[in-house]
Tab-separated table of N, CA, C and O in Angstrom:
chain	number	residue	atom	x	y	z
A	183	UNK	N	0.842	-1.187	0.000
A	183	UNK	CA	0.000	0.000	0.000
A	183	UNK	C	0.885	1.248	0.000
A	183	UNK	O	0.598	2.204	-0.712
A	184	UNK	N	1.947	1.192	0.777
A	184	UNK	CA	2.861	2.347	0.800
A	184	UNK	C	3.503	2.570	-0.559
A	184	UNK	O	3.583	3.703	-1.039
A	185	UNK	N	3.958	1.507	-1.185
A	185	UNK	CA	4.589	1.651	-2.501
A	185	UNK	C	3.575	2.127	-3.531
A	185	UNK	O	3.895	2.944	-4.393
A	186	UNK	N	2.345	1.623	-3.451
A	186	UNK	CA	1.298	2.072	-4.373
A	186	UNK	C	1.089	3.584	-4.220
A	186	UNK	O	0.993	4.311	-5.206
A	187	UNK	N	1.049	4.052	-2.986
A	187	UNK	CA	0.891	5.484	-2.738
A	187	UNK	C	2.072	6.268	-3.297
A	187	UNK	O	1.905	7.290	-3.965
A	188	UNK	N	3.284	5.752	-3.065
A	188	UNK	CA	4.484	6.432	-3.565
A	188	UNK	C	4.522	6.475	-5.087
A	188	UNK	O	5.111	7.377	-5.671
A	189	UNK	N	3.857	5.505	-5.732
A	189	UNK	CA	3.806	5.468	-7.192
A	189	UNK	C	2.649	6.295	-7.755
A	189	UNK	O	2.411	6.301	-8.953
A	190	UNK	N	1.896	6.966	-6.869
A	190	UNK	CA	0.848	7.869	-7.321
A	190	UNK	C	-0.553	7.283	-7.363
A	190	UNK	O	-1.477	7.931	-7.844
A	191	UNK	N	-0.722	6.067	-6.878
A	191	UNK	CA	-2.059	5.460	-6.890
A	191	UNK	C	-2.864	5.973	-5.705
A	191	UNK	O	-2.421	5.913	-4.563
A	192	UNK	N	-4.037	6.482	-6.009
A	192	UNK	CA	-4.927	7.045	-4.979
A	192	UNK	C	-6.338	6.532	-5.187
A	192	UNK	O	-6.757	6.448	-6.335
A	193	UNK	N	-7.057	6.214	-4.178
A	193	UNK	CA	-6.623	6.139	-2.788
A	193	UNK	C	-5.752	4.908	-2.559
A	193	UNK	O	-5.797	3.962	-3.337
A	194	UNK	N	-4.955	4.939	-1.513
A	194	UNK	CA	-4.119	3.804	-1.131
A	194	UNK	C	-4.701	3.233	0.158
A	194	UNK	O	-4.637	3.865	1.207
A	195	UNK	N	-5.289	2.066	0.037
A	195	UNK	CA	-6.074	1.494	1.125
A	195	UNK	C	-5.749	0.024	1.268
A	195	UNK	O	-5.685	-0.700	0.274
A	196	UNK	N	-5.543	-0.426	2.505
A	196	UNK	CA	-5.278	-1.829	2.759
A	196	UNK	C	-6.282	-2.408	3.736
A	196	UNK	O	-6.808	-1.696	4.599
A	197	UNK	N	-6.552	-3.704	3.579
A	197	UNK	CA	-7.449	-4.421	4.494
A	197	UNK	C	-6.650	-5.491	5.214
A	197	UNK	O	-5.877	-6.224	4.596
A	198	UNK	N	-6.853	-5.593	6.518
A	198	UNK	CA	-6.154	-6.583	7.325
A	198	UNK	C	-7.008	-6.920	8.535
A	198	UNK	O	-7.546	-6.016	9.171
A	199	UNK	N	-7.133	-8.213	8.838
A	199	UNK	CA	-7.888	-8.627	10.016
A	199	UNK	C	-7.002	-8.783	11.248
A	199	UNK	O	-7.452	-8.571	12.366
A	200	UNK	N	-5.754	-9.150	11.041
A	200	UNK	CA	-4.841	-9.379	12.153
A	200	UNK	C	-4.463	-8.040	12.793
A	200	UNK	O	-3.843	-7.196	12.151
A	201	UNK	N	-4.840	-7.837	14.078
A	201	UNK	CA	-4.576	-6.538	14.707
A	201	UNK	C	-3.089	-6.204	14.801
A	201	UNK	O	-2.712	-5.034	14.712
A	202	UNK	N	-2.224	-7.193	14.963
A	202	UNK	CA	-0.784	-6.937	15.027
A	202	UNK	C	-0.259	-6.449	13.685
A	202	UNK	O	0.533	-5.509	13.628
A	203	UNK	N	-0.699	-7.093	12.603
A	203	UNK	CA	-0.274	-6.657	11.280
A	203	UNK	C	-0.846	-5.286	10.940
A	203	UNK	O	-0.200	-4.484	10.258
A	204	UNK	N	-2.048	-5.019	11.411
A	204	UNK	CA	-2.664	-3.704	11.210
A	204	UNK	C	-1.829	-2.612	11.906
A	204	UNK	O	-1.538	-1.569	11.311
A	205	UNK	N	-1.416	-2.880	13.135
A	205	UNK	CA	-0.557	-1.923	13.859
A	205	UNK	C	0.777	-1.748	13.149
A	205	UNK	O	1.272	-0.623	13.027
A	206	UNK	N	1.351	-2.853	12.680
A	206	UNK	CA	2.631	-2.784	11.974
A	206	UNK	C	2.503	-1.954	10.697
A	206	UNK	O	3.358	-1.120	10.395
A	207	UNK	N	1.424	-2.155	9.965
A	207	UNK	CA	1.203	-1.397	8.728
A	207	UNK	C	1.081	0.091	9.025
A	207	UNK	O	1.675	0.929	8.328
A	208	UNK	N	0.321	0.443	10.051
A	208	UNK	CA	0.174	1.858	10.408
A	208	UNK	C	1.496	2.449	10.894
A	208	UNK	O	1.826	3.598	10.572
A	209	UNK	N	2.279	1.674	11.627
A	209	UNK	CA	3.593	2.135	12.073
A	209	UNK	C	4.499	2.405	10.874
A	209	UNK	O	5.171	3.439	10.800
A	210	UNK	N	4.506	1.472	9.925
A	210	UNK	CA	5.348	1.647	8.732
A	210	UNK	C	4.896	2.852	7.910
A	210	UNK	O	5.719	3.555	7.337
A	211	UNK	N	3.601	3.096	7.854
A	211	UNK	CA	3.096	4.280	7.146
A	211	UNK	C	3.581	5.547	7.841
A	211	UNK	O	4.023	6.491	7.186
A	212	UNK	N	3.509	5.561	9.157
A	212	UNK	CA	3.982	6.714	9.924
A	212	UNK	C	5.472	6.921	9.712
A	212	UNK	O	5.933	8.035	9.444
A	213	UNK	N	6.237	5.826	9.806
A	213	UNK	CA	7.698	5.902	9.652
A	213	UNK	C	8.088	6.394	8.254
A	213	UNK	O	9.075	7.100	8.096
A	214	UNK	N	7.297	6.039	7.251
A	214	UNK	CA	7.571	6.450	5.866
A	214	UNK	C	7.060	7.852	5.568
A	214	UNK	O	7.219	8.344	4.453
A	215	UNK	N	6.426	8.499	6.542
A	215	UNK	CA	5.901	9.842	6.333
A	215	UNK	C	4.597	9.863	5.552
A	215	UNK	O	4.209	10.895	5.017
A	216	UNK	N	3.924	8.718	5.489
A	216	UNK	CA	2.682	8.602	4.710
A	216	UNK	C	1.438	8.487	5.578
A	216	UNK	O	0.334	8.362	5.054
A	217	UNK	N	1.612	8.509	6.890
A	217	UNK	CA	0.455	8.335	7.765
A	217	UNK	C	-0.557	9.438	7.495
A	217	UNK	O	-0.211	10.601	7.373
A	218	UNK	N	-1.813	9.063	7.343
A	218	UNK	CA	-2.863	10.009	7.008
A	218	UNK	C	-3.135	10.060	5.515
A	218	UNK	O	-4.207	10.487	5.096
A	219	UNK	N	-2.170	9.614	4.709
A	219	UNK	CA	-2.354	9.564	3.261
A	219	UNK	C	-2.685	8.162	2.765
A	219	UNK	O	-3.170	8.007	1.648
A	220	UNK	N	-2.355	7.176	3.577
A	220	UNK	CA	-2.724	5.798	3.281
A	220	UNK	C	-3.589	5.309	4.434
A	220	UNK	O	-3.494	5.826	5.548
A	221	UNK	N	-4.441	4.348	4.159
A	221	UNK	CA	-5.324	3.835	5.195
A	221	UNK	C	-5.242	2.318	5.247
A	221	UNK	O	-5.140	1.656	4.216
A	222	UNK	N	-5.288	1.806	6.445
A	222	UNK	CA	-5.366	0.365	6.665
A	222	UNK	C	-6.584	0.125	7.537
A	222	UNK	O	-6.692	0.688	8.622
A	223	UNK	N	-7.504	-0.671	7.031
A	223	UNK	CA	-8.753	-0.913	7.740
A	223	UNK	C	-8.842	-2.356	8.210
A	223	UNK	O	-8.433	-3.274	7.499
A	224	UNK	N	-9.393	-2.530	9.400
A	224	UNK	CA	-9.610	-3.882	9.923
A	224	UNK	C	-10.928	-4.394	9.339
A	224	UNK	O	-11.997	-4.201	9.910
A	225	UNK	N	-10.817	-4.986	8.157
A	225	UNK	CA	-11.990	-5.512	7.458
A	225	UNK	C	-11.639	-6.840	6.818
A	225	UNK	O	-10.493	-7.084	6.446
A	226	UNK	N	-12.652	-7.650	6.659
A	226	UNK	CA	-12.513	-8.952	6.019
A	226	UNK	C	-12.575	-8.762	4.508
A	226	UNK	O	-13.587	-8.312	3.969
A	227	UNK	N	-11.502	-9.095	3.823
A	227	UNK	CA	-11.426	-8.941	2.378
A	227	UNK	C	-12.572	-9.643	1.667
A	227	UNK	O	-13.062	-9.167	0.647
A	228	UNK	N	-13.035	-10.743	2.217
A	228	UNK	CA	-14.105	-11.522	1.589
A	228	UNK	C	-15.448	-10.806	1.675
A	228	UNK	O	-16.356	-11.111	0.911
A	229	UNK	N	-15.569	-9.848	2.594
A	229	UNK	CA	-16.836	-9.137	2.777
A	229	UNK	C	-16.818	-7.732	2.177
A	229	UNK	O	-17.817	-7.041	2.199
A	230	UNK	N	-15.682	-7.316	1.640
A	230	UNK	CA	-15.542	-5.987	1.050
A	230	UNK	C	-15.877	-6.075	-0.436
A	230	UNK	O	-15.424	-6.972	-1.131
A	231	UNK	N	-16.681	-5.121	-0.908
A	231	UNK	CA	-16.993	-5.051	-2.336
A	231	UNK	C	-15.857	-4.301	-3.019
A	231	UNK	O	-15.559	-3.164	-2.694
A	232	UNK	N	-15.229	-4.951	-3.987
A	232	UNK	CA	-14.064	-4.385	-4.661
A	232	UNK	C	-14.395	-3.771	-6.021
A	232	UNK	O	-13.491	-3.455	-6.791
A	233	UNK	N	-15.669	-3.558	-6.311
A	233	UNK	CA	-16.068	-3.113	-7.653
A	233	UNK	C	-15.555	-1.720	-8.026
A	233	UNK	O	-15.483	-1.389	-9.205
A	234	UNK	N	-15.173	-0.903	-7.043
A	234	UNK	CA	-14.637	0.422	-7.372
A	234	UNK	C	-13.108	0.472	-7.293
A	234	UNK	O	-12.515	1.542	-7.374
A	235	UNK	N	-12.480	-0.686	-7.174
A	235	UNK	CA	-11.013	-0.752	-7.103
A	235	UNK	C	-10.424	-0.937	-8.498
A	235	UNK	O	-10.932	-1.721	-9.299
A	236	UNK	N	-9.364	-0.221	-8.768
A	236	UNK	CA	-8.710	-0.326	-10.067
A	236	UNK	C	-7.289	-0.866	-9.957
A	236	UNK	O	-6.690	-1.219	-10.969
A	237	UNK	N	-6.761	-0.910	-8.751
A	237	UNK	CA	-5.445	-1.486	-8.486
A	237	UNK	C	-5.539	-2.283	-7.191
A	237	UNK	O	-5.845	-1.718	-6.145
A	238	UNK	N	-5.286	-3.584	-7.281
A	238	UNK	CA	-5.385	-4.465	-6.124
A	238	UNK	C	-4.049	-5.176	-5.965
A	238	UNK	O	-3.520	-5.743	-6.920
A	239	UNK	N	-3.515	-5.134	-4.763
A	239	UNK	CA	-2.261	-5.802	-4.467
A	239	UNK	C	-2.539	-6.806	-3.363
A	239	UNK	O	-3.114	-6.448	-2.332
A	240	UNK	N	-2.143	-8.068	-3.588
A	240	UNK	CA	-2.422	-9.110	-2.604
A	240	UNK	C	-1.158	-9.865	-2.220
A	240	UNK	O	-0.311	-10.147	-3.057
A	241	UNK	N	-1.055	-10.154	-0.935
A	241	UNK	CA	-0.009	-11.006	-0.396
A	241	UNK	C	-0.720	-12.085	0.406
A	241	UNK	O	-0.939	-11.926	1.607
A	242	UNK	N	-1.122	-13.132	-0.282
A	242	UNK	CA	-1.890	-14.197	0.359
A	242	UNK	C	-1.325	-15.555	-0.031
A	242	UNK	O	-0.683	-15.701	-1.076
A	243	UNK	N	-1.597	-16.552	0.783
A	243	UNK	CA	-1.111	-17.913	0.560
A	243	UNK	C	-1.706	-18.510	-0.712
A	243	UNK	O	-2.805	-18.125	-1.134
A	244	UNK	N	-1.012	-19.459	-1.327
A	244	UNK	CA	-1.501	-20.090	-2.561
A	244	UNK	C	-2.888	-20.715	-2.419
A	244	UNK	O	-3.682	-20.675	-3.356
A	245	UNK	N	-3.202	-21.257	-1.262
A	245	UNK	CA	-4.507	-21.904	-1.076
A	245	UNK	C	-5.672	-20.929	-1.178
A	245	UNK	O	-6.800	-21.327	-1.458
A	246	UNK	N	-5.416	-19.659	-0.975
A	246	UNK	CA	-6.466	-18.632	-1.013
A	246	UNK	C	-6.671	-18.092	-2.432
A	246	UNK	O	-7.704	-17.509	-2.739
A	247	UNK	N	-5.696	-18.287	-3.309
A	247	UNK	CA	-5.758	-17.683	-4.636
A	247	UNK	C	-6.943	-18.137	-5.489
A	247	UNK	O	-7.582	-17.296	-6.120
A	248	UNK	N	-7.299	-19.425	-5.564
A	248	UNK	CA	-8.453	-19.790	-6.406
A	248	UNK	C	-9.768	-19.118	-5.992
A	248	UNK	O	-10.434	-18.524	-6.846
A	249	UNK	N	-10.150	-19.139	-4.695
A	249	UNK	CA	-11.397	-18.428	-4.365
A	249	UNK	C	-11.279	-16.913	-4.534
A	249	UNK	O	-12.242	-16.255	-4.901
A	250	UNK	N	-10.091	-16.370	-4.309
A	250	UNK	CA	-9.905	-14.934	-4.517
A	250	UNK	C	-10.016	-14.591	-5.997
A	250	UNK	O	-10.590	-13.565	-6.362
A	251	UNK	N	-9.501	-15.455	-6.858
A	251	UNK	CA	-9.617	-15.230	-8.304
A	251	UNK	C	-11.081	-15.121	-8.706
A	251	UNK	O	-11.454	-14.246	-9.493
A	252	UNK	N	-11.917	-15.977	-8.147
A	252	UNK	CA	-13.352	-15.942	-8.433
A	252	UNK	C	-13.956	-14.613	-7.989
A	252	UNK	O	-14.722	-13.987	-8.724
A	253	UNK	N	-13.596	-14.166	-6.792
A	253	UNK	CA	-14.118	-12.890	-6.264
A	253	UNK	C	-13.656	-11.725	-7.140
A	253	UNK	O	-14.462	-10.852	-7.489
A	254	UNK	N	-12.387	-11.701	-7.495
A	254	UNK	CA	-11.861	-10.597	-8.301
A	254	UNK	C	-12.494	-10.568	-9.687
A	254	UNK	O	-12.836	-9.499	-10.195
A	255	UNK	N	-12.662	-11.739	-10.296
A	255	UNK	CA	-13.323	-11.795	-11.611
A	255	UNK	C	-14.753	-11.269	-11.540
A	255	UNK	O	-15.223	-10.609	-12.456
A	256	UNK	N	-15.431	-11.556	-10.449
A	256	UNK	CA	-16.820	-11.138	-10.299
A	256	UNK	C	-16.961	-9.643	-9.993
A	256	UNK	O	-17.943	-9.024	-10.390
A	257	UNK	N	-15.980	-9.053	-9.305
A	257	UNK	CA	-16.159	-7.698	-8.785
A	257	UNK	C	-15.342	-6.607	-9.464
A	257	UNK	O	-15.789	-5.463	-9.534
A	258	UNK	N	-14.165	-6.905	-9.939
A	258	UNK	CA	-13.304	-5.839	-10.457
A	258	UNK	C	-13.723	-5.386	-11.849
A	258	UNK	O	-14.170	-6.191	-12.662
A	259	UNK	N	-13.529	-4.106	-12.148
A	259	UNK	CA	-13.802	-3.615	-13.501
A	259	UNK	C	-12.724	-4.102	-14.476
A	259	UNK	O	-11.645	-4.533	-14.062
A	260	UNK	N	-13.023	-4.028	-15.761
A	260	UNK	CA	-12.085	-4.494	-16.788
A	260	UNK	C	-10.746	-3.749	-16.759
A	260	UNK	O	-9.715	-4.312	-17.107
A	261	UNK	N	-10.753	-2.485	-16.357
A	261	UNK	CA	-9.504	-1.721	-16.367
A	261	UNK	C	-8.680	-1.891	-15.093
A	261	UNK	O	-7.673	-1.207	-14.903
A	262	UNK	N	-9.067	-2.830	-14.247
A	262	UNK	CA	-8.345	-3.067	-12.999
A	262	UNK	C	-7.070	-3.870	-13.257
A	262	UNK	O	-6.983	-4.641	-14.211
A	263	UNK	N	-6.118	-3.657	-12.395
A	263	UNK	CA	-4.866	-4.428	-12.419
A	263	UNK	C	-4.699	-5.061	-11.044
A	263	UNK	O	-4.913	-4.416	-10.023
A	264	UNK	N	-4.301	-6.330	-11.050
A	264	UNK	CA	-4.057	-7.074	-9.815
A	264	UNK	C	-2.573	-7.420	-9.774
A	264	UNK	O	-2.020	-7.921	-10.749
A	265	UNK	N	-1.941	-7.141	-8.649
A	265	UNK	CA	-0.538	-7.496	-8.454
A	265	UNK	C	-0.478	-8.474	-7.290
A	265	UNK	O	-1.002	-8.198	-6.208
A	266	UNK	N	0.143	-9.624	-7.531
A	266	UNK	CA	0.276	-10.656	-6.511
A	266	UNK	C	1.732	-10.779	-6.097
A	266	UNK	O	2.615	-10.909	-6.946
A	267	UNK	N	1.976	-10.725	-4.798
A	267	UNK	CA	3.319	-10.887	-4.269
A	267	UNK	C	3.515	-12.282	-3.712
A	267	UNK	O	2.587	-12.879	-3.168
A	268	UNK	N	4.716	-12.795	-3.870
A	268	UNK	CA	5.151	-14.097	-3.376
A	268	UNK	C	4.584	-15.289	-4.142
A	268	UNK	O	5.310	-16.204	-4.449
A	269	UNK	N	3.283	-15.289	-4.406
A	269	UNK	CA	2.653	-16.432	-5.074
A	269	UNK	C	1.744	-15.941	-6.199
A	269	UNK	O	0.897	-15.080	-5.969
A	270	UNK	N	1.880	-16.496	-7.409
A	270	UNK	CA	1.019	-16.074	-8.525
A	270	UNK	C	-0.366	-16.717	-8.417
A	270	UNK	O	-0.584	-17.644	-7.636
A	271	UNK	N	-1.291	-16.200	-9.205
A	271	UNK	CA	-2.585	-16.861	-9.367
A	271	UNK	C	-2.339	-18.049	-10.298
A	271	UNK	O	-1.864	-17.861	-11.416
A	272	UNK	N	-2.652	-19.265	-9.860
A	272	UNK	CA	-2.266	-20.449	-10.632
A	272	UNK	C	-2.922	-20.580	-11.999
A	272	UNK	O	-2.320	-21.128	-12.920
A	273	UNK	N	-4.115	-20.061	-12.178
A	273	UNK	CA	-4.812	-20.252	-13.459
A	273	UNK	C	-4.799	-19.003	-14.339
A	273	UNK	O	-5.417	-18.995	-15.398
A	274	UNK	N	-4.107	-17.945	-13.934
A	274	UNK	CA	-4.050	-16.722	-14.708
A	274	UNK	C	-2.657	-16.555	-15.327
A	274	UNK	O	-1.652	-16.920	-14.725
A	275	UNK	N	-2.619	-15.968	-16.507
A	275	UNK	CA	-1.353	-15.641	-17.151
A	275	UNK	C	-1.034	-14.178	-16.862
A	275	UNK	O	-1.848	-13.300	-17.183
A	276	UNK	N	0.111	-13.907	-16.247
A	276	UNK	CA	0.429	-12.508	-15.922
A	276	UNK	C	0.741	-11.688	-17.171
A	276	UNK	O	1.259	-12.210	-18.152
A	277	UNK	N	0.421	-10.403	-17.106
A	277	UNK	CA	0.791	-9.495	-18.191
A	277	UNK	C	2.249	-9.076	-18.037
A	277	UNK	O	2.899	-8.716	-19.008
A	278	UNK	N	2.757	-9.137	-16.798
A	278	UNK	CA	4.170	-8.862	-16.560
A	278	UNK	C	4.573	-9.413	-15.195
A	278	UNK	O	3.723	-9.678	-14.343
A	279	UNK	N	5.873	-9.585	-15.022
A	279	UNK	CA	6.428	-10.005	-13.733
A	279	UNK	C	7.641	-9.130	-13.449
A	279	UNK	O	8.234	-8.552	-14.351
A	280	UNK	N	7.981	-9.070	-12.184
A	280	UNK	CA	9.130	-8.276	-11.776
A	280	UNK	C	9.783	-8.973	-10.596
A	280	UNK	O	9.088	-9.482	-9.708
A	281	UNK	N	11.101	-8.986	-10.546
A	281	UNK	CA	11.825	-9.573	-9.430
A	281	UNK	C	11.934	-11.079	-9.554
A	281	UNK	O	11.546	-11.674	-10.556
A	282	UNK	N	12.453	-11.673	-8.484
A	282	UNK	CA	12.585	-13.121	-8.446
A	282	UNK	C	12.585	-13.605	-7.012
A	282	UNK	O	12.778	-12.829	-6.083
A	283	UNK	N	12.351	-14.891	-6.843
A	283	UNK	CA	12.327	-15.470	-5.504
A	283	UNK	C	11.235	-14.862	-4.647
A	283	UNK	O	10.124	-14.623	-5.121
A	284	UNK	N	11.571	-14.578	-3.399
A	284	UNK	CA	10.585	-14.009	-2.475
A	284	UNK	C	10.189	-12.588	-2.830
A	284	UNK	O	9.186	-12.076	-2.339
A	285	UNK	N	10.962	-11.951	-3.679
A	285	UNK	CA	10.671	-10.574	-4.091
A	285	UNK	C	9.907	-10.500	-5.409
A	285	UNK	O	9.669	-9.418	-5.917
A	286	UNK	N	9.513	-11.638	-5.971
A	286	UNK	CA	8.829	-11.625	-7.264
A	286	UNK	C	7.367	-11.222	-7.118
A	286	UNK	O	6.710	-11.575	-6.145
A	287	UNK	N	6.903	-10.448	-8.102
A	287	UNK	CA	5.486	-10.071	-8.175
A	287	UNK	C	4.975	-10.349	-9.588
A	287	UNK	O	5.733	-10.323	-10.554
A	288	UNK	N	3.689	-10.625	-9.682
A	288	UNK	CA	3.014	-10.910	-10.947
A	288	UNK	C	1.900	-9.892	-11.109
A	288	UNK	O	1.121	-9.669	-10.195
A	289	UNK	N	1.813	-9.274	-12.274
A	289	UNK	CA	0.760	-8.289	-12.558
A	289	UNK	C	-0.206	-8.876	-13.577
A	289	UNK	O	0.207	-9.501	-14.560
A	290	UNK	N	-1.483	-8.668	-13.325
A	290	UNK	CA	-2.547	-9.188	-14.188
A	290	UNK	C	-3.495	-8.062	-14.554
A	290	UNK	O	-3.946	-7.324	-13.680
A	291	UNK	N	-3.796	-7.927	-15.830
A	291	UNK	CA	-4.795	-6.971	-16.297
A	291	UNK	C	-6.113	-7.720	-16.422
A	291	UNK	O	-6.205	-8.719	-17.148
A	292	UNK	N	-7.138	-7.251	-15.710
A	292	UNK	CA	-8.400	-7.991	-15.631
A	292	UNK	C	-9.052	-8.221	-16.986
A	292	UNK	O	-9.639	-9.266	-17.219
A	293	UNK	N	-8.946	-7.277	-17.885
A	293	UNK	CA	-9.542	-7.463	-19.215
A	293	UNK	C	-8.917	-8.676	-19.907
A	293	UNK	O	-9.627	-9.495	-20.500
A	294	UNK	N	-7.600	-8.806	-19.802
A	294	UNK	CA	-6.899	-9.934	-20.416
A	294	UNK	C	-7.223	-11.240	-19.682
A	294	UNK	O	-7.405	-12.282	-20.312
A	295	UNK	N	-7.286	-11.179	-18.374
A	295	UNK	CA	-7.621	-12.380	-17.590
A	295	UNK	C	-9.018	-12.865	-17.967
A	295	UNK	O	-9.236	-14.061	-18.185
A	296	UNK	N	-9.975	-11.951	-18.046
A	296	UNK	CA	-11.343	-12.337	-18.427
A	296	UNK	C	-11.379	-12.961	-19.820
A	296	UNK	O	-12.062	-13.952	-20.035
A	297	UNK	N	-10.655	-12.360	-20.748
A	297	UNK	CA	-10.609	-12.888	-22.109
A	297	UNK	C	-10.070	-14.325	-22.094
A	297	UNK	O	-10.604	-15.211	-22.746
A	298	UNK	N	-9.012	-14.546	-21.338
A	298	UNK	CA	-8.409	-15.878	-21.237
A	298	UNK	C	-9.357	-16.870	-20.560
A	298	UNK	O	-9.525	-17.992	-21.026
A	299	UNK	N	-9.982	-16.441	-19.468
A	299	UNK	CA	-10.906	-17.320	-18.737
A	299	UNK	C	-12.106	-17.667	-19.609
A	299	UNK	O	-12.531	-18.822	-19.683
A	300	UNK	N	-12.658	-16.685	-20.308
A	300	UNK	CA	-13.807	-16.929	-21.179
A	300	UNK	C	-13.428	-17.819	-22.352
A	300	UNK	O	-14.180	-18.704	-22.752
A	301	UNK	N	-12.225	-17.632	-22.907
A	301	UNK	CA	-11.758	-18.487	-23.990
A	301	UNK	C	-11.589	-19.916	-23.547
A	301	UNK	O	-11.958	-20.856	-24.243
A	302	UNK	N	-11.067	-20.111	-22.339
A	302	UNK	CA	-10.901	-21.445	-21.784
A	302	UNK	C	-12.227	-22.119	-21.507
A	302	UNK	O	-12.398	-23.318	-21.732
A	303	UNK	N	-13.211	-21.339	-21.067
A	303	UNK	CA	-14.549	-21.891	-20.813
A	303	UNK	C	-15.206	-22.318	-22.108
A	303	UNK	O	-15.872	-23.354	-22.178
A	304	UNK	N	-15.015	-21.534	-23.173
A	304	UNK	CA	-15.603	-21.884	-24.467
A	304	UNK	C	-14.948	-23.135	-25.053
A	304	UNK	O	-15.616	-23.982	-25.618
A	305	UNK	N	-13.625	-23.271	-24.863
A	305	UNK	CA	-12.926	-24.449	-25.355
A	305	UNK	C	-13.383	-25.722	-24.652
A	305	UNK	O	-13.543	-26.760	-25.258
A	306	UNK	N	-13.617	-25.622	-23.332
A	306	UNK	CA	-14.033	-26.812	-22.577
A	306	UNK	C	-15.478	-27.223	-22.917
A	306	UNK	O	-15.840	-28.365	-22.744
A	307	UNK	N	-16.283	-26.275	-23.413
A	307	UNK	CA	-17.660	-26.593	-23.793
A	307	UNK	C	-17.707	-27.177	-25.207
A	307	UNK	O	-18.617	-27.896	-25.548
A	308	UNK	N	-16.749	-26.836	-26.036
A	308	UNK	CA	-16.771	-27.221	-27.442
A	308	UNK	C	-16.068	-28.480	-27.655
A	308	UNK	O	-16.150	-29.499	-27.994
């Protein structure tokens, strides 16, 4: 969220349920001089409507990626971009990647992901 803010993405908002991680995120925002410009909310990502989000960054375990992919496909607009840290979405083809190892990230453009998912669904029906 801090890097997104530094790159000019507004609003910069994060969701976290773990109170310790929430405190750590707010501390890091304060230390970076961004406190008040970025927000971290104690909310359940599964209960938040993401339809007005255009940039989503996730750091979640591989087991969570398939159900999250379903949620993102259902809620995000076509012009949204999803960036996954540490673990890629297993069934999506990234539009770009950066870094390697634990520092690797995968970027996905929702319009392209939808096109690929819809093409795969049509192939399996035919």
